[in-house]
mmCIF file of N, CA and C in Angstrom:
data_model
loop_
_atom_site.group_PDB
_atom_site.id
_atom_site.type_symbol
_atom_site.label_atom_id
_atom_site.label_comp_id
_atom_site.label_asym_id
_atom_site.label_seq_id
_atom_site.Cartn_x
_atom_site.Cartn_y
_atom_site.Cartn_z
ATOM 1 N N VAL A 1 159.956 42.389 91.790
ATOM 2 C CA VAL A 1 158.780 42.227 91.941
ATOM 3 C C VAL A 1 158.441 43.871 92.639
ATOM 4 N N CYS A 2 157.866 45.172 92.613
ATOM 5 C CA CYS A 2 157.858 46.181 93.997
ATOM 6 C C CYS A 2 156.061 45.609 94.366
ATOM 7 N N GLY A 3 156.529 46.586 95.041
ATOM 8 C CA GLY A 3 155.404 46.029 96.479
ATOM 9 C C GLY A 3 154.919 46.761 96.735
ATOM 10 N N GLY A 4 153.829 47.225 98.586
ATOM 11 C CA GLY A 4 153.924 47.956 98.880
ATOM 12 C C GLY A 4 153.772 49.359 98.534
ATOM 13 N N GLU A 5 153.380 49.313 97.709
ATOM 14 C CA GLU A 5 153.285 51.039 96.978
ATOM 15 C C GLU A 5 154.076 51.380 97.100
ATOM 16 N N GLY A 6 155.382 50.511 95.939
ATOM 17 C CA GLY A 6 156.022 50.728 95.683
ATOM 18 C C GLY A 6 157.634 50.959 96.461
ATOM 19 N N GLU A 7 157.442 51.495 97.478
ATOM 20 C CA GLU A 7 158.407 51.537 98.746
ATOM 21 C C GLU A 7 159.342 49.769 98.826
ATOM 22 N N LEU A 8 158.803 48.815 99.025
ATOM 23 C CA LEU A 8 159.308 47.378 98.278
ATOM 24 C C LEU A 8 160.234 46.699 97.416
ATOM 25 N N LEU A 9 160.878 45.992 97.667
ATOM 26 C CA LEU A 9 161.207 45.275 96.229
ATOM 27 C C LEU A 9 161.649 43.550 96.376
ATOM 28 N N ALA A 10 160.979 42.773 96.215
ATOM 29 C CA ALA A 10 160.243 41.371 95.962
ATOM 30 C C ALA A 10 161.193 40.747 95.724
ATOM 31 N N VAL A 11 162.333 39.844 96.292
ATOM 32 C CA VAL A 11 163.153 38.790 95.532
ATOM 33 C C VAL A 11 163.267 37.403 96.095
ATOM 34 N N SER A 12 163.004 36.842 94.773
ATOM 35 C CA SER A 12 163.660 34.930 95.129
ATOM 36 C C SER A 12 164.831 35.277 94.690
ATOM 37 N N THR A 13 165.618 33.981 95.188
ATOM 38 C CA THR A 13 166.869 33.819 94.698
ATOM 39 C C THR A 13 167.452 32.231 95.051
ATOM 40 N N ASN A 14 166.594 32.130 93.576
ATOM 41 C CA ASN A 14 167.075 30.666 93.635
ATOM 42 C C ASN A 14 166.492 29.417 94.967
ATOM 43 N N GLY A 15 166.027 30.102 95.467
ATOM 44 C CA GLY A 15 165.214 29.462 97.207
ATOM 45 C C GLY A 15 163.604 29.919 97.635
ATOM 46 N N PRO A 16 163.132 28.405 98.279
ATOM 47 C CA PRO A 16 161.753 28.474 98.577
ATOM 48 C C PRO A 16 161.990 30.257 99.163
ATOM 49 N N GLN A 17 162.083 30.944 99.805
ATOM 50 C CA GLN A 17 162.109 32.258 99.872
ATOM 51 C C GLN A 17 161.638 33.333 99.063
ATOM 52 N N ILE A 18 160.553 34.488 100.096
ATOM 53 C CA ILE A 18 160.763 35.470 99.781
ATOM 54 C C ILE A 18 161.443 36.786 99.400
ATOM 55 N N HIS A 19 162.276 37.236 100.254
ATOM 56 C CA HIS A 19 163.008 38.428 100.341
ATOM 57 C C HIS A 19 162.340 39.426 99.928
ATOM 58 N N LEU A 20 162.214 40.298 101.392
ATOM 59 C CA LEU A 20 161.521 41.367 101.457
ATOM 60 C C LEU A 20 163.038 43.472 101.521
ATOM 61 N N TYR A 21 163.773 43.952 100.221
ATOM 62 C CA TYR A 21 163.649 45.116 100.469
ATOM 63 C C TYR A 21 162.802 46.002 100.087
ATOM 64 N N ARG A 22 163.069 47.621 101.564
ATOM 65 C CA ARG A 22 163.468 48.650 101.050
ATOM 66 C C ARG A 22 164.184 49.207 100.373
ATOM 67 N N ARG A 23 163.245 49.587 99.354
ATOM 68 C CA ARG A 23 163.688 50.715 98.677
ATOM 69 C C ARG A 23 164.502 51.896 98.192
ATOM 70 N N ASP A 24 164.385 52.545 99.861
ATOM 71 C CA ASP A 24 165.410 54.335 100.113
ATOM 72 C C ASP A 24 166.230 53.247 101.391
ATOM 73 N N GLY A 25 167.411 52.336 100.613
ATOM 74 C CA GLY A 25 167.941 52.268 101.493
ATOM 75 C C GLY A 25 168.630 50.385 101.398
ATOM 76 N N GLY A 26 167.951 49.506 100.201
ATOM 77 C CA GLY A 26 168.295 48.396 99.963
ATOM 78 C C GLY A 26 168.248 47.396 101.416
ATOM 79 N N MET A 27 167.561 47.289 102.851
ATOM 80 C CA MET A 27 167.552 46.938 103.795
ATOM 81 C C MET A 27 166.761 46.012 103.776
ATOM 82 N N GLU A 28 167.305 44.530 103.964
ATOM 83 C CA GLU A 28 166.056 43.740 103.582
ATOM 84 C C GLU A 28 165.245 43.818 105.075
ATOM 85 N N CYS A 29 164.196 43.201 104.783
ATOM 86 C CA CYS A 29 163.183 44.366 106.081
ATOM 87 C C CYS A 29 162.457 42.554 106.316
ATOM 88 N N SER A 30 162.509 41.766 105.631
ATOM 89 C CA SER A 30 160.988 40.017 105.510
ATOM 90 C C SER A 30 162.159 39.460 104.631
ATOM 91 N N LEU A 31 161.477 38.358 105.543
ATOM 92 C CA LEU A 31 161.620 36.910 104.637
ATOM 93 C C LEU A 31 160.620 36.738 104.704
ATOM 94 N N LEU A 32 159.222 36.043 103.292
ATOM 95 C CA LEU A 32 158.558 35.416 103.410
ATOM 96 C C LEU A 32 159.045 33.679 103.025
ATOM 97 N N LYS A 33 158.301 32.890 104.037
ATOM 98 C CA LYS A 33 158.867 32.052 103.621
ATOM 99 C C LYS A 33 156.948 30.925 104.009
ATOM 100 N N GLY A 34 156.454 29.962 102.695
ATOM 101 C CA GLY A 34 156.067 28.818 102.240
ATOM 102 C C GLY A 34 156.384 28.151 100.946
ATOM 103 N N HIS A 35 156.936 28.501 101.183
ATOM 104 C CA HIS A 35 157.052 27.507 99.846
ATOM 105 C C HIS A 35 158.454 26.193 100.107
ATOM 106 N N THR A 36 158.499 25.033 99.646
ATOM 107 C CA THR A 36 158.701 24.161 99.392
ATOM 108 C C THR A 36 159.768 23.462 98.836
ATOM 109 N N GLN A 37 159.727 24.131 97.511
ATOM 110 C CA GLN A 37 161.166 24.510 96.111
ATOM 111 C C GLN A 37 160.941 25.320 95.980
ATOM 112 N N ALA A 38 162.064 26.197 94.794
ATOM 113 C CA ALA A 38 162.451 27.451 94.499
ATOM 114 C C ALA A 38 161.248 28.174 94.000
ATOM 115 N N VAL A 39 160.460 29.653 94.177
ATOM 116 C CA VAL A 39 160.004 30.677 93.783
ATOM 117 C C VAL A 39 160.910 30.840 92.315
ATOM 118 N N ILE A 40 160.277 31.225 91.826
ATOM 119 C CA ILE A 40 160.451 31.502 90.185
ATOM 120 C C ILE A 40 159.442 32.043 89.554
ATOM 121 N N SER A 41 158.857 32.879 90.416
ATOM 122 C CA SER A 41 157.720 33.916 89.527
ATOM 123 C C SER A 41 157.139 35.087 91.029
ATOM 124 N N LEU A 42 156.567 36.295 90.361
ATOM 125 C CA LEU A 42 156.581 37.590 91.399
ATOM 126 C C LEU A 42 155.186 37.866 91.000
ATOM 127 N N ALA A 43 154.597 38.868 90.913
ATOM 128 C CA ALA A 43 153.798 39.650 91.120
ATOM 129 C C ALA A 43 153.469 40.290 92.456
ATOM 130 N N SER A 44 152.703 41.205 91.907
ATOM 131 C CA SER A 44 152.136 42.153 92.935
ATOM 132 C C SER A 44 151.226 43.544 92.271
ATOM 133 N N GLY A 45 150.145 43.491 93.032
ATOM 134 C CA GLY A 45 149.725 45.193 93.058
ATOM 135 C C GLY A 45 148.365 44.730 93.845
ATOM 136 N N HIS A 46 147.760 46.673 94.084
ATOM 137 C CA HIS A 46 146.622 46.491 95.551
ATOM 138 C C HIS A 46 146.861 46.301 96.236
ATOM 139 N N GLY A 47 147.741 45.768 97.090
ATOM 140 C CA GLY A 47 148.302 45.588 98.503
ATOM 141 C C GLY A 47 148.194 43.427 98.068
ATOM 142 N N TYR A 48 148.827 42.691 97.430
ATOM 143 C CA TYR A 48 148.416 41.808 97.420
ATOM 144 C C TYR A 48 150.461 41.473 96.704
ATOM 145 N N LEU A 49 150.803 40.084 96.475
ATOM 146 C CA LEU A 49 152.268 39.671 96.567
ATOM 147 C C LEU A 49 151.483 38.357 96.011
ATOM 148 N N VAL A 50 151.777 38.153 94.908
ATOM 149 C CA VAL A 50 151.200 35.907 94.609
ATOM 150 C C VAL A 50 152.980 35.288 94.251
ATOM 151 N N SER A 51 153.218 34.623 94.981
ATOM 152 C CA SER A 51 154.357 33.680 94.657
ATOM 153 C C SER A 51 154.081 32.297 93.846
ATOM 154 N N GLY A 52 154.866 31.836 92.634
ATOM 155 C CA GLY A 52 154.384 31.286 92.105
ATOM 156 C C GLY A 52 155.526 29.415 92.395
ATOM 157 N N SER A 53 155.933 28.919 92.702
ATOM 158 C CA SER A 53 156.887 27.899 92.911
ATOM 159 C C SER A 53 156.798 26.370 92.154
ATOM 160 N N ARG A 54 158.055 25.716 91.936
ATOM 161 C CA ARG A 54 159.029 24.818 91.116
ATOM 162 C C ARG A 54 157.603 23.339 92.243
ATOM 163 N N ASP A 55 157.559 23.641 92.796
ATOM 164 C CA ASP A 55 157.142 23.095 93.807
ATOM 165 C C ASP A 55 155.652 22.825 93.597
ATOM 166 N N GLN A 56 154.266 23.484 92.995
ATOM 167 C CA GLN A 56 153.921 23.843 91.722
ATOM 168 C C GLN A 56 151.941 24.781 92.747
ATOM 169 N N THR A 57 152.818 24.954 93.172
ATOM 170 C CA THR A 57 152.083 26.286 94.235
ATOM 171 C C THR A 57 152.044 27.516 93.923
ATOM 172 N N ALA A 58 151.071 28.506 93.933
ATOM 173 C CA ALA A 58 150.736 29.269 94.272
ATOM 174 C C ALA A 58 150.699 30.008 95.560
ATOM 175 N N ILE A 59 151.029 31.087 96.334
ATOM 176 C CA ILE A 59 150.542 31.428 96.856
ATOM 177 C C ILE A 59 150.661 33.013 97.217
ATOM 178 N N VAL A 60 149.510 33.305 97.526
ATOM 179 C CA VAL A 60 148.702 34.743 97.662
ATOM 180 C C VAL A 60 148.549 34.675 99.579
ATOM 181 N N TRP A 61 149.454 36.601 98.840
ATOM 182 C CA TRP A 61 150.018 36.992 100.060
ATOM 183 C C TRP A 61 149.426 38.414 100.577
ATOM 184 N N ARG A 62 149.284 38.828 101.353
ATOM 185 C CA ARG A 62 148.145 40.590 101.839
ATOM 186 C C ARG A 62 149.025 41.493 102.191
ATOM 187 N N ARG A 63 149.176 41.879 101.980
ATOM 188 C CA ARG A 63 149.398 43.138 102.392
ATOM 189 C C ARG A 63 148.965 43.656 103.812
ATOM 190 N N GLU A 64 149.151 43.633 105.154
ATOM 191 C CA GLU A 64 148.106 43.998 105.902
ATOM 192 C C GLU A 64 148.119 45.614 106.543
ATOM 193 N N LYS A 65 146.777 46.438 106.656
ATOM 194 C CA LYS A 65 146.450 47.885 106.724
ATOM 195 C C LYS A 65 146.260 48.271 108.960
ATOM 196 N N SER A 66 147.385 48.783 108.609
ATOM 197 C CA SER A 66 146.258 48.919 110.690
ATOM 198 C C SER A 66 144.859 49.675 109.787
ATOM 199 N N GLU A 67 144.863 49.772 111.343
ATOM 200 C CA GLU A 67 142.837 49.594 110.866
ATOM 201 C C GLU A 67 142.588 51.943 111.451
ATOM 202 N N ALA A 68 144.055 51.987 111.764
ATOM 203 C CA ALA A 68 143.111 53.711 112.383
ATOM 204 C C ALA A 68 143.741 54.596 110.781
ATOM 205 N N ASN A 69 144.637 54.072 109.834
ATOM 206 C CA ASN A 69 144.492 54.843 108.677
ATOM 207 C C ASN A 69 143.896 54.312 107.239
ATOM 208 N N ASP A 70 143.888 52.914 107.421
ATOM 209 C CA ASP A 70 143.711 52.018 106.397
ATOM 210 C C ASP A 70 145.007 52.230 105.018
ATOM 211 N N LYS A 71 146.354 52.559 105.936
ATOM 212 C CA LYS A 71 147.857 52.359 105.646
ATOM 213 C C LYS A 71 148.276 51.208 105.583
ATOM 214 N N PRO A 72 149.632 51.404 104.955
ATOM 215 C CA PRO A 72 149.609 49.628 105.670
ATOM 216 C C PRO A 72 150.473 49.766 106.634
ATOM 217 N N ALA A 73 150.966 48.752 107.484
ATOM 218 C CA ALA A 73 151.082 48.805 108.668
ATOM 219 C C ALA A 73 152.667 49.201 109.001
ATOM 220 N N ASN A 74 153.190 49.914 110.174
ATOM 221 C CA ASN A 74 154.069 49.928 109.795
ATOM 222 C C ASN A 74 155.026 50.602 108.343
ATOM 223 N N GLN A 75 154.554 51.541 108.197
ATOM 224 C CA GLN A 75 155.377 51.747 107.049
ATOM 225 C C GLN A 75 156.763 51.969 107.523
ATOM 226 N N SER A 76 157.247 52.779 108.126
ATOM 227 C CA SER A 76 158.838 52.847 108.184
ATOM 228 C C SER A 76 159.666 51.919 107.699
ATOM 229 N N LEU A 77 159.276 50.585 108.590
ATOM 230 C CA LEU A 77 160.001 49.355 108.644
ATOM 231 C C LEU A 77 158.548 48.484 108.496
ATOM 232 N N VAL A 78 158.726 47.765 107.715
ATOM 233 C CA VAL A 78 157.976 46.879 107.472
ATOM 234 C C VAL A 78 159.085 44.430 107.403
ATOM 235 N N SER A 79 158.049 44.490 108.879
ATOM 236 C CA SER A 79 158.078 43.840 109.925
ATOM 237 C C SER A 79 157.382 42.371 108.874
ATOM 238 N N PRO A 80 158.459 41.408 109.426
ATOM 239 C CA PRO A 80 157.507 39.766 108.301
ATOM 240 C C PRO A 80 156.097 39.730 109.181
ATOM 241 N N SER A 81 155.183 40.091 110.091
ATOM 242 C CA SER A 81 153.846 39.946 109.599
ATOM 243 C C SER A 81 153.581 40.888 108.896
ATOM 244 N N SER A 82 153.914 41.709 107.660
ATOM 245 C CA SER A 82 153.006 43.086 107.708
ATOM 246 C C SER A 82 152.566 42.430 106.800
ATOM 247 N N TYR A 83 152.915 41.756 105.772
ATOM 248 C CA TYR A 83 152.777 40.691 104.373
ATOM 249 C C TYR A 83 151.868 39.073 105.326
ATOM 250 N N GLN A 84 150.880 37.885 105.344
ATOM 251 C CA GLN A 84 150.203 38.250 105.685
ATOM 252 C C GLN A 84 149.691 36.386 104.072
ATOM 253 N N ARG A 85 149.984 35.490 103.937
ATOM 254 C CA ARG A 85 149.790 33.937 103.737
ATOM 255 C C ARG A 85 147.374 33.700 103.737
ATOM 256 N N ILE A 86 147.398 34.252 102.307
ATOM 257 C CA ILE A 86 146.363 33.820 102.358
ATOM 258 C C ILE A 86 145.319 32.758 101.832
ATOM 259 N N ASP A 87 145.791 33.080 100.635
ATOM 260 C CA ASP A 87 145.301 31.265 100.177
ATOM 261 C C ASP A 87 147.034 30.749 99.687
ATOM 262 N N THR A 88 146.382 28.992 99.684
ATOM 263 C CA THR A 88 147.401 28.333 98.349
ATOM 264 C C THR A 88 146.949 28.144 97.137
ATOM 265 N N LEU A 89 147.670 27.791 96.304
ATOM 266 C CA LEU A 89 146.796 27.868 95.486
ATOM 267 C C LEU A 89 147.563 26.183 94.392
#
């Protein structure tokens, strides 16, 4: 799933984490943790990422924005804090 206005690729690989990769080079730039079993679905849009898991939960993650210009914080390199967990369903 592409997120962050297309510059990120979110991937799950049979585990409870979500790996975020930069599309302009393929370097892993973040690891999102929150599920206890394998992530089996991902969706993104409008600055949000939603993950569904075999643990029967969905987590909504929000891309943090910088206050100065309302663009994603640290666009050149996404840090683990660039997505914030905002809800578990």
